[in-house]
PDB file of C-alpha atoms in Angstrom:
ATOM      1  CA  UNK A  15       0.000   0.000   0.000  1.00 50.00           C
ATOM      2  CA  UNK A  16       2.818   2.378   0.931  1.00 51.00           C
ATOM      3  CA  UNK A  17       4.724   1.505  -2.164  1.00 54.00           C
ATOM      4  CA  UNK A  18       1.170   2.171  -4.438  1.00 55.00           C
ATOM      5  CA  UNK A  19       0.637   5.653  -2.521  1.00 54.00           C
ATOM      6  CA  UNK A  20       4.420   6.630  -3.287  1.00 52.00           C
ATOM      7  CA  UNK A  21       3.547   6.164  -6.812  1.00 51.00           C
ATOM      8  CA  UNK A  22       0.964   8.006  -7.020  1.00 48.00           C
ATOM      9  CA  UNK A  23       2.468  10.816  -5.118  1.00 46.00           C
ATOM     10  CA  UNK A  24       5.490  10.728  -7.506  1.00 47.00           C
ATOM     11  CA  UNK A  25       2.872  11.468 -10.253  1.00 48.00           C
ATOM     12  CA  UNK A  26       2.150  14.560  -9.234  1.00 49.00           C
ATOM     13  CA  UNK A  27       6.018  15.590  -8.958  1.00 48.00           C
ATOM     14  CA  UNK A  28       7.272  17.283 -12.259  1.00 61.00           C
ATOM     15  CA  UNK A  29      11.246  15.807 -12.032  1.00 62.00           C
ATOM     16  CA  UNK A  30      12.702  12.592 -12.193  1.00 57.00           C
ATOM     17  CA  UNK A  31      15.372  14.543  -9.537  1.00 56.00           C
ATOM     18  CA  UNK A  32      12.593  14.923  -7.198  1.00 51.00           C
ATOM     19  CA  UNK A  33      10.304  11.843  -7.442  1.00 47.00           C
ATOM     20  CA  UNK A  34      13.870  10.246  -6.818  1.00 49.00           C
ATOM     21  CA  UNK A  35      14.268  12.280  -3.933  1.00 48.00           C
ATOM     22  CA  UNK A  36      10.428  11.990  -2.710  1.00 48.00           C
ATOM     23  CA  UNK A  37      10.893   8.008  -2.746  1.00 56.00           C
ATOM     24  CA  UNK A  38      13.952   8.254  -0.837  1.00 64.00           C
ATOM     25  CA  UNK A  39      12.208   9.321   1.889  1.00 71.00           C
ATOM     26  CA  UNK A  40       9.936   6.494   2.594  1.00 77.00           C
ATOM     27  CA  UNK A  41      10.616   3.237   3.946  1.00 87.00           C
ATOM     28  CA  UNK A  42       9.060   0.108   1.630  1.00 83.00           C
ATOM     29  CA  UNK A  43       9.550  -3.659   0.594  1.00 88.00           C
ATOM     30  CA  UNK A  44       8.176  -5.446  -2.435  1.00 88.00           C
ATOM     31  CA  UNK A  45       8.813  -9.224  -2.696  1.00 90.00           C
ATOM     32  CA  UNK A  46       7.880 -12.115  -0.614  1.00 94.00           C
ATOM     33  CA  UNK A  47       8.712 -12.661   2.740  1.00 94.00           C
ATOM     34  CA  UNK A  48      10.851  -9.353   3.629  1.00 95.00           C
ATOM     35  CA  UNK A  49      10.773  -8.640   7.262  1.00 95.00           C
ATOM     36  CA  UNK A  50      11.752  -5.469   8.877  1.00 96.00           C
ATOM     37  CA  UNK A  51      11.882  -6.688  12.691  1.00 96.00           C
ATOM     38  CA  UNK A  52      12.089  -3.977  15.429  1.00 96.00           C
ATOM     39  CA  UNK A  53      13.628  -4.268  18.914  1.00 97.00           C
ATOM     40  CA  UNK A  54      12.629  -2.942  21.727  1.00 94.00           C
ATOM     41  CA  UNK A  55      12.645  -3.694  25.413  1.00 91.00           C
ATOM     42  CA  UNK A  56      13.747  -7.319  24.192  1.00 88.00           C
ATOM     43  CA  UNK A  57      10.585  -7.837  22.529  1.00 94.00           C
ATOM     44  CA  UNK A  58      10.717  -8.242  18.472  1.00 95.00           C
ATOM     45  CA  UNK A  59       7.953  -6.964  15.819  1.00 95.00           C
ATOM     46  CA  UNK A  60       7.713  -7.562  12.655  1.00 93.00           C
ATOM     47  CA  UNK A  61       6.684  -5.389  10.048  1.00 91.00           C
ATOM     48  CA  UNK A  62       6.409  -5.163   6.017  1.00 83.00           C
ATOM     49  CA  UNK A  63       7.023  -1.527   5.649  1.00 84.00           C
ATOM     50  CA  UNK A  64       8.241   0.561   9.390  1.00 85.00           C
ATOM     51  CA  UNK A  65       9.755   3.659   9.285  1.00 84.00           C
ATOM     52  CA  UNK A  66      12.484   4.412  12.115  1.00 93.00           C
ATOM     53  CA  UNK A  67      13.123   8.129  12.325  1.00 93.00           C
ATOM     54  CA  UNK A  68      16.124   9.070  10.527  1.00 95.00           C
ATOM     55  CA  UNK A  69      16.538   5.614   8.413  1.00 95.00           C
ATOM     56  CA  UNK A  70      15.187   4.750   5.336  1.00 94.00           C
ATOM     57  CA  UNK A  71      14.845   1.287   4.277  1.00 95.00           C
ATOM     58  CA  UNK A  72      14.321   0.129   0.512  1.00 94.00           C
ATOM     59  CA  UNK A  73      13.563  -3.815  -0.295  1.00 95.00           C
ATOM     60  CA  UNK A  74      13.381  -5.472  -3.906  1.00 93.00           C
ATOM     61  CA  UNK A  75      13.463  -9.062  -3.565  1.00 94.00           C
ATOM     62  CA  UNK A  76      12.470 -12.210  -2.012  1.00 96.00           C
ATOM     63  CA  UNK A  77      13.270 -13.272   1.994  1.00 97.00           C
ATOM     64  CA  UNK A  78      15.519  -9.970   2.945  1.00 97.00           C
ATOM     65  CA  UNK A  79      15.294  -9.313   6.432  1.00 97.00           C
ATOM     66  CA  UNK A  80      16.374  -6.164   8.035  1.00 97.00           C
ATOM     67  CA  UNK A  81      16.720  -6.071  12.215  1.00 97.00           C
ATOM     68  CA  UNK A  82      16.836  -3.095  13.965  1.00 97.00           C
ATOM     69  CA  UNK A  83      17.633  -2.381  18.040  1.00 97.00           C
ATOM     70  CA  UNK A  84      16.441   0.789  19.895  1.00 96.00           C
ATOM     71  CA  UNK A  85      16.845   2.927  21.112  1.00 96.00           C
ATOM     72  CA  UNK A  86      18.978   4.229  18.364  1.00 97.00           C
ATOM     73  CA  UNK A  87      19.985   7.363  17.010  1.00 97.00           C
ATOM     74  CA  UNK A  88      19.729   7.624  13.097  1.00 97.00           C
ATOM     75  CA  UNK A  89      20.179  10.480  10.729  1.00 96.00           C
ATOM     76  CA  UNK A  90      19.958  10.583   6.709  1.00 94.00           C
ATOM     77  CA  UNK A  91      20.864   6.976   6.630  1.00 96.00           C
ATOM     78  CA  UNK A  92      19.830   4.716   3.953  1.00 96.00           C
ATOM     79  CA  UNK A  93      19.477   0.448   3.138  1.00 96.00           C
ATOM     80  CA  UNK A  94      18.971  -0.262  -0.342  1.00 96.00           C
ATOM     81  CA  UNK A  95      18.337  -4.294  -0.698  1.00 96.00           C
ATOM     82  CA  UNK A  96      17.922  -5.465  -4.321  1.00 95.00           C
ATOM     83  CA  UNK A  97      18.676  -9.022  -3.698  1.00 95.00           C
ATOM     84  CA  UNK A  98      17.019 -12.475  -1.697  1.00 97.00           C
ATOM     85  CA  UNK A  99      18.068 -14.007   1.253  1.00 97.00           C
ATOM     86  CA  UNK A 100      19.753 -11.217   2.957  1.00 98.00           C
ATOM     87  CA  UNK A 101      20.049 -10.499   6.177  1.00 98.00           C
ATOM     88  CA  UNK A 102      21.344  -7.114   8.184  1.00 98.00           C
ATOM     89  CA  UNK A 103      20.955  -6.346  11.997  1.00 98.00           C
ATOM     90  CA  UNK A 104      22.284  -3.159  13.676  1.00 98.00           C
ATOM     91  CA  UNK A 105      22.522  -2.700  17.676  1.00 98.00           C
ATOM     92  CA  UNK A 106      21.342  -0.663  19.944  1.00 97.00           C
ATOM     93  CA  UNK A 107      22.363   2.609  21.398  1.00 97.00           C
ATOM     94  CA  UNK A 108      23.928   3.623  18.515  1.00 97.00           C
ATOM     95  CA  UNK A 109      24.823   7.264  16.620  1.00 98.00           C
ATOM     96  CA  UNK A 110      24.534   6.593  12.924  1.00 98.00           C
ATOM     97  CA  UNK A 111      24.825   9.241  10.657  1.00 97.00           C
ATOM     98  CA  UNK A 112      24.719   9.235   7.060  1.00 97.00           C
ATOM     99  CA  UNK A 113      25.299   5.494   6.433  1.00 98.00           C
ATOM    100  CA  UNK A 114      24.749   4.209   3.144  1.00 97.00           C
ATOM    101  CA  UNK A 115      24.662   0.123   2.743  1.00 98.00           C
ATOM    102  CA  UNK A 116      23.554  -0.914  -0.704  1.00 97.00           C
ATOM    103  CA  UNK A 117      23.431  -4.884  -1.101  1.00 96.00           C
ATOM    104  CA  UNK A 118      23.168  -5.586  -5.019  1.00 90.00           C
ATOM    105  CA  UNK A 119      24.106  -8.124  -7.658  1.00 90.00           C
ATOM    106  CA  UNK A 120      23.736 -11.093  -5.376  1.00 90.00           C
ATOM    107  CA  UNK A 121      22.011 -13.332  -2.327  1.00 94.00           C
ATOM    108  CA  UNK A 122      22.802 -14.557   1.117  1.00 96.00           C
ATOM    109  CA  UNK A 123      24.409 -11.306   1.540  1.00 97.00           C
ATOM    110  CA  UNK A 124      25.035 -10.182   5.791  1.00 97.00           C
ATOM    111  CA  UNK A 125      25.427  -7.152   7.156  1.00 98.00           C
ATOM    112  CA  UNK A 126      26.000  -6.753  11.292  1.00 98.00           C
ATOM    113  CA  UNK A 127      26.807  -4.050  13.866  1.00 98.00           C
ATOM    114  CA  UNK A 128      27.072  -4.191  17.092  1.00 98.00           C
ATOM    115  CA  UNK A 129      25.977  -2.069  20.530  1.00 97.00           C
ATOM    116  CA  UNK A 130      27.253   1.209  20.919  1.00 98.00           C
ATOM    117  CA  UNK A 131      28.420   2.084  17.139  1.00 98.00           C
ATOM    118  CA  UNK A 132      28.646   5.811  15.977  1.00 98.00           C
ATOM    119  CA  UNK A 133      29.576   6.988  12.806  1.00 98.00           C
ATOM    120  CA  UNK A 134      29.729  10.615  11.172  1.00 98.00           C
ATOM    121  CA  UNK A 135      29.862   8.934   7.419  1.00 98.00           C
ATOM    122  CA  UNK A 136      30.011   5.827   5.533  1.00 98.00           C
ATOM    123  CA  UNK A 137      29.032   3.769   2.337  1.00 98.00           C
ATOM    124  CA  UNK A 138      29.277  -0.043   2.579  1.00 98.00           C
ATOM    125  CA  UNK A 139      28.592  -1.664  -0.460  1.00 96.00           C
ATOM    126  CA  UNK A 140      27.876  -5.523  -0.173  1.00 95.00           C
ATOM    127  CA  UNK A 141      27.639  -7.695  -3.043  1.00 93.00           C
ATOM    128  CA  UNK A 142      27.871 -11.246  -4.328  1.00 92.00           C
ATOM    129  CA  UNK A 143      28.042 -13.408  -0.712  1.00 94.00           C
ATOM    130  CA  UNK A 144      29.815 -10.763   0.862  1.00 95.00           C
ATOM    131  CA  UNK A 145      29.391 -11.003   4.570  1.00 97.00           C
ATOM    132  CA  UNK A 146      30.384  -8.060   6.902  1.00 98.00           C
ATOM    133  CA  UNK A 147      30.654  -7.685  10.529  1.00 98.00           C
ATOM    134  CA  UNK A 148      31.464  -4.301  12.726  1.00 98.00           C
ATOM    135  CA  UNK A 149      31.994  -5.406  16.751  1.00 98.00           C
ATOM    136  CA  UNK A 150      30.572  -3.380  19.875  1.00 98.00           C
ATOM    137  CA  UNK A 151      31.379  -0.076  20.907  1.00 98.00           C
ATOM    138  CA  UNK A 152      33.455   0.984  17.694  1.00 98.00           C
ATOM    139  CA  UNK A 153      33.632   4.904  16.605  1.00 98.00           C
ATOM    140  CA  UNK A 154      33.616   5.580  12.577  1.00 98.00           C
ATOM    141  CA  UNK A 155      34.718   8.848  11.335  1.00 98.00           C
ATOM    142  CA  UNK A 156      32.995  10.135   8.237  1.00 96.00           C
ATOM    143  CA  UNK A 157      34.115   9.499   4.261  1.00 97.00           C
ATOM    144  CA  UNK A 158      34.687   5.540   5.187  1.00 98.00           C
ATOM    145  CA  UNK A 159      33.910   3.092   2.099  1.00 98.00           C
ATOM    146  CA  UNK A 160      33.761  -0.412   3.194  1.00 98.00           C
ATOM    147  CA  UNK A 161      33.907  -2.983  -0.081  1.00 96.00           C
ATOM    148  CA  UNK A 162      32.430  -6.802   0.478  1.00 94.00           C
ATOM    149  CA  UNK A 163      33.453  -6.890  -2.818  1.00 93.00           C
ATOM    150  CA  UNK A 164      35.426  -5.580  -5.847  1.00 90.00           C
ATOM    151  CA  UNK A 165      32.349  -4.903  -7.451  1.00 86.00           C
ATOM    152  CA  UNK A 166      33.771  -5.427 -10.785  1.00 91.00           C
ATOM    153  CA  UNK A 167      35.044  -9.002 -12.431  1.00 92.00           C
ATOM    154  CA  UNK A 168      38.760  -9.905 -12.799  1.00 93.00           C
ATOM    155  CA  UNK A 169      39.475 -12.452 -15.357  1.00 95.00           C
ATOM    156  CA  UNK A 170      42.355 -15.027 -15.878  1.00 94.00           C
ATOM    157  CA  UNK A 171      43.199 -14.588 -19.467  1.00 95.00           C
ATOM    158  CA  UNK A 172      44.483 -18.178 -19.389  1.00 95.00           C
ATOM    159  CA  UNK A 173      41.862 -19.869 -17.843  1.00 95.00           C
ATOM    160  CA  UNK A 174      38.929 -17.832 -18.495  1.00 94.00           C
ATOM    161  CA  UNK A 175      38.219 -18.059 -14.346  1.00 95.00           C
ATOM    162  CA  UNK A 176      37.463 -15.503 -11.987  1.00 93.00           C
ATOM    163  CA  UNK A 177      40.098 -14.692 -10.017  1.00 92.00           C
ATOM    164  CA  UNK A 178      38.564 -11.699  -7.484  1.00 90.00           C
ATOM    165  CA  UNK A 179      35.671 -13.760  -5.684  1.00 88.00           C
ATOM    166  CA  UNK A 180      34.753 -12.852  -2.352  1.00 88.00           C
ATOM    167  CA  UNK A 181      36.825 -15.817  -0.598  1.00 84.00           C
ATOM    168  CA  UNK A 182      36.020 -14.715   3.130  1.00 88.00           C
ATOM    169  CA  UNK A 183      34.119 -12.327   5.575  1.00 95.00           C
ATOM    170  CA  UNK A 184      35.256  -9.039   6.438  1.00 97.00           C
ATOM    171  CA  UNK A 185      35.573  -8.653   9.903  1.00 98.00           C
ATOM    172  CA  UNK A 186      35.994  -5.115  12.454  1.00 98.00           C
ATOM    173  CA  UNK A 187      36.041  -6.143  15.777  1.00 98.00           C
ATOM    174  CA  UNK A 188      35.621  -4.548  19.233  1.00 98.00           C
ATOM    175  CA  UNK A 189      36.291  -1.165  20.265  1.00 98.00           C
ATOM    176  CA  UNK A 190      38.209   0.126  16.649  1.00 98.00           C
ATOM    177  CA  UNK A 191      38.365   4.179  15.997  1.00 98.00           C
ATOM    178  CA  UNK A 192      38.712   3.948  12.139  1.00 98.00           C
ATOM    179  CA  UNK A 193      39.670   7.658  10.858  1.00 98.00           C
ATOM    180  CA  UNK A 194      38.299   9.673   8.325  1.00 98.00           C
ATOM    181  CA  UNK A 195      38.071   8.280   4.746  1.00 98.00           C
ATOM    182  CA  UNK A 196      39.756   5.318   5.049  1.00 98.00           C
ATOM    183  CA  UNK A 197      38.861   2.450   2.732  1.00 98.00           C
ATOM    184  CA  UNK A 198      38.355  -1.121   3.807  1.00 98.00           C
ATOM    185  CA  UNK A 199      38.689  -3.560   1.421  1.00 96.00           C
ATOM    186  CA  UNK A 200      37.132  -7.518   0.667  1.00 94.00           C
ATOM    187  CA  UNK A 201      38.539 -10.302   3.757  1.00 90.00           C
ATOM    188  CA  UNK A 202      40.086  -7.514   5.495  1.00 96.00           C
ATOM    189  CA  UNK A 203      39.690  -8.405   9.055  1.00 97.00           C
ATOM    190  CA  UNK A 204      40.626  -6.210  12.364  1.00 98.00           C
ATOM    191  CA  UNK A 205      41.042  -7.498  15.338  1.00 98.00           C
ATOM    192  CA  UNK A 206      39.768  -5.727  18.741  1.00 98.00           C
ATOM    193  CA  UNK A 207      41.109  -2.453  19.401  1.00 98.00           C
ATOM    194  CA  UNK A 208      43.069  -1.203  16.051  1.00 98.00           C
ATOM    195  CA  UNK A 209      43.049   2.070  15.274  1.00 98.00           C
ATOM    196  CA  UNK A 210      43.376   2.724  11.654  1.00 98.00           C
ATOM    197  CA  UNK A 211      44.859   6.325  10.394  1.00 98.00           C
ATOM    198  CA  UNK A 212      43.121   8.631   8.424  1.00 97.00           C
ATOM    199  CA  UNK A 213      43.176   8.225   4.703  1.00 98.00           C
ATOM    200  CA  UNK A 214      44.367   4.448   4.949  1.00 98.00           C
ATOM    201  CA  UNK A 215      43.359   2.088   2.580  1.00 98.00           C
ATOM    202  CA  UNK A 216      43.349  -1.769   4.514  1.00 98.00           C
ATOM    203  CA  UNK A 217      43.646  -4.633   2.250  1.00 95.00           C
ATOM    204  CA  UNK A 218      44.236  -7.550   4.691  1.00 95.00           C
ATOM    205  CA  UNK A 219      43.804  -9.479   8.001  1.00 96.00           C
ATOM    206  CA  UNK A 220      45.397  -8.128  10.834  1.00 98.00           C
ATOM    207  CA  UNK A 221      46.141 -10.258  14.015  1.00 96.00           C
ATOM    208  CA  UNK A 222      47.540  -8.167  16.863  1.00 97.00           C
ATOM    209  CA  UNK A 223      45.223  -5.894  19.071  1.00 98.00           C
ATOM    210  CA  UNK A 224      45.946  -3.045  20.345  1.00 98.00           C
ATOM    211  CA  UNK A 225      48.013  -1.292  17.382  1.00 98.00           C
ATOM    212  CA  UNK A 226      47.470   1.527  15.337  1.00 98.00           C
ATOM    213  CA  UNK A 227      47.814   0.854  11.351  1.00 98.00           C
ATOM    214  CA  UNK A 228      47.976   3.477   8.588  1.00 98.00           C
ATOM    215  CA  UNK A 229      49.311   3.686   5.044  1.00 98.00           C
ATOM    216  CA  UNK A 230      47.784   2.742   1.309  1.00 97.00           C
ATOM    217  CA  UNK A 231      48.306  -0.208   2.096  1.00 97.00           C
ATOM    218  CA  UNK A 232      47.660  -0.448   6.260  1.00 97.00           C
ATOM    219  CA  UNK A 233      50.648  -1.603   8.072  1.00 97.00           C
ATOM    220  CA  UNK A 234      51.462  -1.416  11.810  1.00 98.00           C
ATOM    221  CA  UNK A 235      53.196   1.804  12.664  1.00 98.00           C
ATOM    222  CA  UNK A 236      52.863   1.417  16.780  1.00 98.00           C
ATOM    223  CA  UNK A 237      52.162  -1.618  19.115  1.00 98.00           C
ATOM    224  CA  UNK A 238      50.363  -1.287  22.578  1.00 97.00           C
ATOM    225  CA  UNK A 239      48.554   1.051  22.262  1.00 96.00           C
ATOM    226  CA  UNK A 240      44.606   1.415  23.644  1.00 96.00           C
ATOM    227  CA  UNK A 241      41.693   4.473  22.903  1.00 96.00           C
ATOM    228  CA  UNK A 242      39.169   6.242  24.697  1.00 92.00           C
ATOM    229  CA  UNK A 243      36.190   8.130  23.411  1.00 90.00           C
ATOM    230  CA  UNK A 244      37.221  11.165  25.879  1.00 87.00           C
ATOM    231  CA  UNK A 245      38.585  14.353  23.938  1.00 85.00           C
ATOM    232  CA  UNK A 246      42.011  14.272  25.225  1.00 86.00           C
ATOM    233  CA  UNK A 247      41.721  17.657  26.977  1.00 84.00           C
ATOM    234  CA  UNK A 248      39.325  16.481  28.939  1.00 84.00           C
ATOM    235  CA  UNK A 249      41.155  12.758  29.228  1.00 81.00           C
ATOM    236  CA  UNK A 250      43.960  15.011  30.748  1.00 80.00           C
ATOM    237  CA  UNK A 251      41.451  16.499  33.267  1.00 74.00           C
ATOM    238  CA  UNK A 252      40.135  13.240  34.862  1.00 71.00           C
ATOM    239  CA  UNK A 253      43.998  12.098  35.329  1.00 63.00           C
TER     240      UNK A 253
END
């Protein structure tokens, strides 16, 4: 019904720029057996079409299901699902802000963050079977593209085979401070507590926690290290 009154409303809008922009603003699913399920209080409802304030949710397929904790603070964040079988669940007690996921050109796609996530800015892009996982209590600066995929085929000219398949999850764990537009990249993996440098591009699993990595492509640069959310004029304070 929503999707039939968006329509309709989109008639009566003389651009293509702004019936875009006046669909963008309402939450929908077509398909079979979508679910958007809200949390609350540790009780899950489901719904075909719920709007949270602040996210937008888009469906086009068969057996997507979207999961959402609150409380949680959105703003001018966006899911675009245009495939079957997928599945994405973000925490609670989030700040999100102007998060973009798009999951295209495949199925099975998964998409998970944790409690206590905040963000200023970020596109994650999640194709084929690409399966993606941000921990608890992490802090995202803005300009951050995270790729489940290359998006675009590599070919063995002898062969004929694909050589750039998504081969493994991409994993951010606990408590990681990722800096402003860095770029994480297919099977990258973090382990709990990394901080990752502005501008760094990570290509890789990392093992040791506690480091701080930076470079095109991320290496270590310092070892036992830890972060706080506390401004550090005001970390100085409290000591």
């Amino acid at each position: 019904m929503k999707k039939m009154l968006v329509s309709l409303l989109c008639a009566f809008v003389p651009t293509r720029r702004l019936r875009h922009a006046v669909r963008n603003c309402f939450t929908y699913t077509s398909g079979r057996g979508n679910k958007i399920i809200i949390v609350k209080n540790g009780r899950e409802k489901i719904y075909k079409n719920k709007s949270v304030p602040g996210l937008v949710v888009h469906i086009h397929g068969d057996n997507n299901t979207v999961k959402i904790h609150l409380p949680n603070y959105f703003s001018q964040c966006f899911i675009d699902i245009d495939s079957n079988d997928a599945y994405v669940e973000i925490g609670e007690n989030g700040k999100i802000s102007k998060m973009n996921l798009f999951m295209k050109c495949g199925a099975g796609q998964k998409f998970r963050i944790g409690k206590k996530f905040e963000v200023g800015g970020m596109n994650v892009f999640c194709d084929e079977t690409a399966d993606i996982s941000i921990g608890d209590d992490c802090l995202f600066s803005f300009g951050i593209n995270i790729w489940g995929t290359d998006g675009h085929s590599i070919i063995d000219r002898a062969t004929g085979k694909l050589i750039n398949a998504v081969s493994g999850k991409l994993v951010i764990g606990n408590h990681c401070w990722i800096g402003q537009d860095v770029k994480i990249m297919k099977s990258a993996c973090l382990p709990d507590n990394t901080i990752v440098g502005g501008d760094s591009v990570v290509t890789k699993k990392f093992d040791e926690r506690y480091t701080v990595i930076a470079g095109n492509p991320a290496r270590v640069i310092k070892t036992n290290v830890d972060w706080n959310f506390c401004n550090p004029y005001f970390y100085n304070k409290k000591k």
